[in-house]
Coordinates of C-alpha atoms in Angstrom, one line a residue:
E1 CA -55.3 71.9 28.6
D2 CA -56.2 68.8 26.6
P3 CA -56.1 70.0 23.0
Q4 CA -59.3 68.0 22.3
N5 CA -61.2 70.2 24.9
I6 CA -59.8 73.6 23.8
E7 CA -62.7 74.4 21.6
N8 CA -65.2 73.7 24.4
I9 CA -64.0 76.7 26.5
A10 CA -66.9 79.0 26.9
G11 CA -67.3 82.8 26.9
D12 CA -64.3 85.0 26.2
G13 CA -61.9 82.2 27.1
R14 CA -59.2 82.0 29.7
P15 CA -57.4 85.0 31.1
L16 CA -53.9 85.6 29.6
R17 CA -52.2 84.6 32.8
E18 CA -53.8 81.2 32.6
I19 CA -53.1 80.8 28.9
F20 CA -49.5 81.6 29.2
A21 CA -49.0 79.3 32.2
A22 CA -49.5 76.3 29.9
P23 CA -46.1 74.6 29.0
M24 CA -47.0 74.3 25.3
V25 CA -47.9 78.0 25.1
Q26 CA -44.7 78.9 26.8
L27 CA -42.7 76.7 24.4
A28 CA -44.6 78.2 21.4
V29 CA -43.8 81.8 22.5
L30 CA -40.2 80.9 23.4
S31 CA -39.7 79.4 19.9
M32 CA -41.0 82.5 18.1
V33 CA -39.1 85.0 20.3
L34 CA -35.8 83.2 20.4
S35 CA -35.7 82.2 16.8
Y36 CA -36.4 85.8 15.8
F37 CA -33.7 87.0 18.3
V38 CA -31.1 84.7 16.9
M39 CA -31.9 85.6 13.3
A40 CA -32.0 89.3 13.9
M41 CA -28.7 89.2 15.9
L42 CA -26.8 87.7 13.1
M43 CA -28.7 89.0 10.1
V44 CA -28.6 92.7 11.0
I45 CA -24.8 92.8 11.4
T46 CA -23.7 90.6 8.5
P47 CA -23.8 93.4 5.8
L48 CA -21.6 95.5 8.0
H49 CA -19.3 92.6 8.7
M50 CA -18.9 92.0 4.9
D51 CA -18.5 95.7 4.2
R52 CA -15.6 95.9 6.7
H53 CA -13.9 93.1 4.8
D54 CA -14.3 94.9 1.4
H55 CA -17.1 92.8 -0.1
S56 CA -18.9 94.5 -2.9
T57 CA -22.5 95.6 -2.7
T58 CA -23.4 92.9 -5.1
A59 CA -21.9 90.2 -2.9
I60 CA -23.7 91.6 0.2
S61 CA -26.9 91.7 -1.7
G62 CA -26.4 88.1 -2.8
V63 CA -25.9 86.9 0.8
I64 CA -29.0 88.7 2.0
M65 CA -31.0 87.3 -1.0
A66 CA -29.9 83.8 0.1
H67 CA -31.1 84.6 3.6
T68 CA -34.5 85.9 2.4
L69 CA -34.8 82.7 0.3
G70 CA -34.2 80.6 3.5
M71 CA -36.8 82.6 5.4
F72 CA -39.6 82.4 2.9
G73 CA -38.7 80.2 -0.1
L74 CA -39.6 76.9 1.4
S75 CA -42.6 78.1 3.5
W76 CA -44.9 76.0 1.3
F77 CA -42.9 72.9 2.4
T78 CA -42.6 73.8 6.0
G79 CA -46.3 73.4 6.7
W80 CA -46.2 69.8 5.3
L81 CA -43.2 69.0 7.4
I82 CA -44.9 70.3 10.5
D83 CA -48.0 68.1 9.8
R84 CA -45.8 65.2 8.9
F85 CA -43.3 65.2 11.8
G86 CA -45.0 67.4 14.5
R87 CA -44.6 70.8 16.0
I88 CA -42.0 69.9 18.6
Q89 CA -39.8 68.0 16.2
M90 CA -39.8 70.9 13.8
I91 CA -38.8 73.3 16.6
V92 CA -35.9 71.0 17.4
A93 CA -35.0 70.7 13.8
G94 CA -35.2 74.5 13.3
T95 CA -33.1 75.1 16.4
T96 CA -30.5 72.7 15.1
V97 CA -30.3 74.5 11.8
L98 CA -30.0 77.9 13.6
M99 CA -27.1 76.5 15.6
L100 CA -25.4 75.2 12.4
S101 CA -25.7 78.7 10.9
C102 CA -24.2 80.4 14.0
V103 CA -21.2 78.0 13.8
L104 CA -20.7 78.3 10.1
A105 CA -21.1 82.1 9.7
P106 CA -17.8 83.2 11.4
L107 CA -15.7 80.4 9.9
S108 CA -15.1 82.0 6.5
L109 CA -15.3 85.3 4.6
R110 CA -16.0 83.6 1.4
V111 CA -19.3 84.7 -0.1
P112 CA -20.6 81.1 -0.8
I113 CA -20.0 80.1 2.9
L114 CA -21.7 83.3 4.2
G115 CA -24.5 82.8 1.8
L116 CA -25.1 79.3 3.0
A117 CA -24.9 80.3 6.6
L118 CA -27.5 83.1 6.1
F119 CA -29.7 80.8 4.1
L120 CA -29.6 78.3 7.0
L121 CA -30.3 81.2 9.4
G122 CA -33.5 82.0 7.5
L123 CA -34.5 78.4 7.2
G124 CA -34.0 77.7 10.9
W125 CA -36.1 80.7 11.7
N126 CA -38.8 79.6 9.3
F127 CA -39.0 76.1 10.9
C128 CA -39.1 77.5 14.5
F129 CA -41.4 80.4 13.9
V130 CA -44.0 78.5 11.8
A131 CA -44.0 75.5 14.1
G132 CA -44.2 77.8 17.2
S133 CA -47.1 79.8 15.8
T134 CA -48.9 76.5 14.9
L135 CA -48.3 75.1 18.4
L136 CA -49.7 78.3 19.9
S137 CA -52.8 78.2 17.7
D138 CA -53.3 74.6 18.7
A139 CA -53.4 75.5 22.4
L140 CA -56.0 78.3 22.0
A141 CA -59.7 78.3 21.7
Q142 CA -61.0 80.5 18.8
Q143 CA -62.1 83.3 21.1
E144 CA -58.7 83.4 22.8
R145 CA -56.6 83.7 19.7
G146 CA -56.8 87.5 19.1
R147 CA -55.6 88.4 22.6
A148 CA -53.0 85.6 23.0
Q149 CA -51.5 85.9 19.6
G150 CA -51.4 89.7 20.0
A151 CA -49.5 89.4 23.3
S152 CA -47.1 86.9 21.7
E153 CA -46.4 89.2 18.8
M154 CA -45.6 92.0 21.2
L155 CA -43.0 89.7 22.9
V156 CA -41.6 88.8 19.5
A157 CA -41.2 92.4 18.6
L158 CA -39.5 93.2 21.9
G159 CA -37.1 90.4 21.4
T160 CA -36.3 91.3 17.8
G161 CA -35.8 94.9 18.8
A162 CA -33.5 94.0 21.6
A163 CA -31.4 91.8 19.2
S164 CA -31.2 94.6 16.6
L165 CA -30.2 97.1 19.3
L166 CA -27.6 94.9 21.0
T167 CA -25.9 93.3 17.9
G168 CA -24.0 96.5 17.1
F169 CA -22.7 96.8 20.7
F170 CA -21.5 93.1 20.6
F171 CA -20.0 93.6 17.2
A172 CA -18.0 96.6 18.5
Q173 CA -16.7 94.5 21.5
G174 CA -15.8 91.3 19.8
Q175 CA -16.6 91.5 16.1
Y176 CA -18.6 88.9 14.2
L177 CA -17.4 86.0 16.2
L178 CA -18.9 87.3 19.4
V179 CA -22.2 88.1 17.7
S180 CA -22.3 84.5 16.4
L181 CA -21.5 83.1 19.8
I182 CA -24.3 85.0 21.5
A183 CA -26.7 84.0 18.8
L184 CA -25.6 80.4 19.3
G185 CA -26.3 80.8 23.0
G186 CA -29.8 81.9 22.1
A187 CA -30.4 78.8 20.0
L188 CA -29.0 76.6 22.8
L189 CA -31.4 78.3 25.2
L190 CA -34.3 77.4 22.9
L191 CA -33.2 73.8 22.8
L192 CA -33.0 73.6 26.6
G193 CA -36.4 75.3 26.9
T194 CA -37.9 72.8 24.5
A195 CA -36.7 69.9 26.7
V196 CA -38.0 71.6 29.9
F197 CA -41.5 72.5 28.6
V198 CA -42.0 69.1 26.9
R199 CA -41.2 67.4 30.1
Q200 CA -43.6 69.7 32.0
E201 CA -46.3 68.9 29.5
N202 CA -45.8 65.2 29.8
E203 CA -45.9 65.4 33.6
L204 CA -49.2 67.3 33.4
R205 CA -50.7 64.8 31.0
A206 CA -49.6 61.9 33.2
M207 CA -51.2 63.6 36.3
S208 CA -54.4 64.3 34.3
S209 CA -54.7 60.7 33.1
S210 CA -54.2 59.3 36.6
D211 CA -57.1 61.4 38.0

């Protein structure tokens, strides 16, 4: 749909199947689901990883505090960045930050390195999630937002729950390194999905303009 014509949709709006067939809606949901998946996968297991290596409760709390700061501390700035550089660009930037976090986290047991990695994990999630939710809102008429955003939140919850459930299993199989690699794979999947859906959107726009 042309974003300029979204608000002209009448009645109760489009059915969910039609809404979620749009490439930008698919990208928005993918960004929110996978960024939450990557974050939960690494965040949930980090305190156990640190405890296994005899870090103190204070050190563990400090790393999680850094993570929380990354998640929410710069939210006031994220909105400006999204408006300044665009939704897609911020999803790509957020994905890049998530990938950096996944690479950095297993490299060292030092608290400053883990703190930085978890801060970047939160910041990357912030960029991807806020940009994704903004992109979704852009693609919806007002009367569609309740249904579509509710469905997307359900998918986010399922993805986050799956990550929280699986991270312990992967940690038992291959320790923190394996968890980080799987989280990195999720971030790479988001980067690939972004390229695919942007290409599809450009093709649809080209076809629409040629009609």
